[in-house]
Amino acid sequence: MNNMLASNIGLDASMAKQRQLNVRSDEAYEIASRLSKRTGRPRADVVLAALLSYAEAKKLRKLSREERAFVDELMAAARRSAAVADPAMTSDHSDLYDEHGLPR
């Protein structure tokens, strides 16, 4: 948009020169819309905040080989454990406590 057109429709020149980012994704649109409604901020602000947060997270230090190996080992153990877990087992222990939260 040129400066003359921008001023004719009430935009300042800096707004007319802003670049746009178009994301063609129904999922991204829905998420941005939900967050926009929840926060009361425009979708563009929500998307920018998400991008800034992602960029900040990526600035964190990289893991050393030893740290990465340890994390991989833990994840593998978690997957093995989940594969053999009894689906009937729950963390519900309500039968051990009365209506006041005291042990039976």
Short mmCIF file of C-alpha atoms in Angstrom, two decimals:
data_model
loop_
_atom_site.label_atom_id
_atom_site.label_comp_id
_atom_site.label_asym_id
_atom_site.label_seq_id
_atom_site.Cartn_x
_atom_site.Cartn_y
_atom_site.Cartn_z
CA MET A 1 0.00 0.00 0.00
CA ASN A 2 1.49 3.37 -0.90
CA ASN A 3 1.73 6.31 1.50
CA MET A 4 -0.87 8.38 -0.37
CA LEU A 5 -3.45 5.60 -0.22
CA ALA A 6 -2.59 4.93 3.41
CA SER A 7 -3.15 8.54 4.40
CA ASN A 8 -6.43 8.66 2.45
CA ILE A 9 -7.86 5.81 4.48
CA GLY A 10 -6.50 7.04 7.81
CA LEU A 11 -3.42 4.86 8.25
CA ASP A 12 -0.02 6.26 9.05
CA ALA A 13 2.84 5.41 6.69
CA SER A 14 4.45 2.92 9.09
CA MET A 15 1.29 0.80 9.14
CA ALA A 16 1.11 0.80 5.37
CA LYS A 17 4.62 -0.64 5.11
CA GLN A 18 4.15 -3.53 7.52
CA ARG A 19 4.71 -6.93 6.01
CA GLN A 20 2.07 -9.62 6.24
CA LEU A 21 2.30 -13.27 7.08
CA ASN A 22 -0.42 -15.53 5.71
CA VAL A 23 -0.81 -18.96 7.28
CA ARG A 24 -3.15 -21.26 5.42
CA SER A 25 -4.15 -23.65 8.16
CA ASP A 26 -7.61 -24.21 9.60
CA GLU A 27 -6.06 -25.57 12.79
CA ALA A 28 -3.81 -22.52 13.27
CA TYR A 29 -6.78 -20.23 12.62
CA GLU A 30 -8.97 -22.04 15.17
CA ILE A 31 -6.27 -22.01 17.85
CA ALA A 32 -5.50 -18.34 17.25
CA SER A 33 -9.22 -17.50 17.35
CA ARG A 34 -9.76 -19.36 20.62
CA LEU A 35 -6.77 -17.68 22.24
CA SER A 36 -7.90 -14.33 20.90
CA LYS A 37 -11.33 -14.73 22.48
CA ARG A 38 -9.83 -15.97 25.75
CA THR A 39 -7.30 -13.13 26.03
CA GLY A 40 -9.29 -10.34 24.41
CA ARG A 41 -6.32 -9.63 22.12
CA PRO A 42 -6.37 -9.55 18.31
CA ARG A 43 -5.40 -12.77 16.51
CA ALA A 44 -2.29 -11.07 15.14
CA ASP A 45 -1.11 -10.32 18.70
CA VAL A 46 -1.76 -13.92 19.75
CA VAL A 47 0.22 -15.28 16.80
CA LEU A 48 3.08 -12.84 17.44
CA ALA A 49 3.19 -13.82 21.13
CA ALA A 50 3.33 -17.50 20.18
CA LEU A 51 6.16 -16.89 17.71
CA LEU A 52 8.10 -14.84 20.27
CA SER A 53 7.60 -17.56 22.88
CA TYR A 54 8.80 -20.23 20.45
CA ALA A 55 11.84 -18.16 19.49
CA GLU A 56 12.70 -17.63 23.16
CA ALA A 57 12.38 -21.35 23.89
CA LYS A 58 14.71 -22.16 21.01
CA LYS A 59 17.36 -19.81 22.46
CA LEU A 60 17.82 -22.10 25.44
CA ARG A 61 21.10 -23.94 25.53
CA LYS A 62 21.47 -27.18 23.67
CA LEU A 63 21.90 -30.39 25.65
CA SER A 64 25.32 -32.00 25.77
CA ARG A 65 25.66 -35.48 24.26
CA GLU A 66 25.58 -37.00 27.75
CA GLU A 67 22.45 -35.03 28.71
CA ARG A 68 20.75 -35.94 25.43
CA ALA A 69 21.62 -39.63 25.95
CA PHE A 70 20.18 -39.49 29.48
CA VAL A 71 16.94 -37.88 28.27
CA ASP A 72 16.67 -40.45 25.47
CA GLU A 73 17.23 -43.25 28.00
CA LEU A 74 14.50 -41.89 30.27
CA MET A 75 12.07 -41.52 27.36
CA ALA A 76 12.77 -45.09 26.23
CA ALA A 77 12.15 -46.37 29.77
CA ALA A 78 8.87 -44.43 29.90
CA ARG A 79 7.77 -45.94 26.57
CA ARG A 80 8.64 -49.48 27.75
CA SER A 81 6.76 -48.91 30.99
CA ALA A 82 3.69 -47.54 29.20
CA ALA A 83 3.68 -50.49 26.81
CA VAL A 84 3.29 -53.03 29.63
CA ALA A 85 1.11 -50.99 31.98
CA ASP A 86 -2.19 -52.54 33.03
CA PRO A 87 -4.91 -50.23 31.65
CA ALA A 88 -7.14 -51.20 34.59
CA MET A 89 -4.66 -49.65 37.03
CA THR A 90 -5.52 -46.11 38.04
CA SER A 91 -4.23 -43.55 40.49
CA ASP A 92 -7.65 -43.43 42.15
CA HIS A 93 -7.19 -44.22 45.84
CA SER A 94 -10.54 -42.89 47.02
CA ASP A 95 -11.39 -46.26 48.54
CA LEU A 96 -8.60 -45.73 51.09
CA TYR A 97 -10.06 -42.48 52.47
CA ASP A 98 -13.35 -41.44 54.04
CA GLU A 99 -15.55 -38.48 53.05
CA HIS A 100 -13.34 -36.17 55.15
CA GLY A 101 -10.13 -37.25 53.44
CA LEU A 102 -8.93 -39.26 56.42
CA PRO A 103 -7.58 -42.82 56.09
CA ARG A 104 -10.22 -45.53 56.59
#
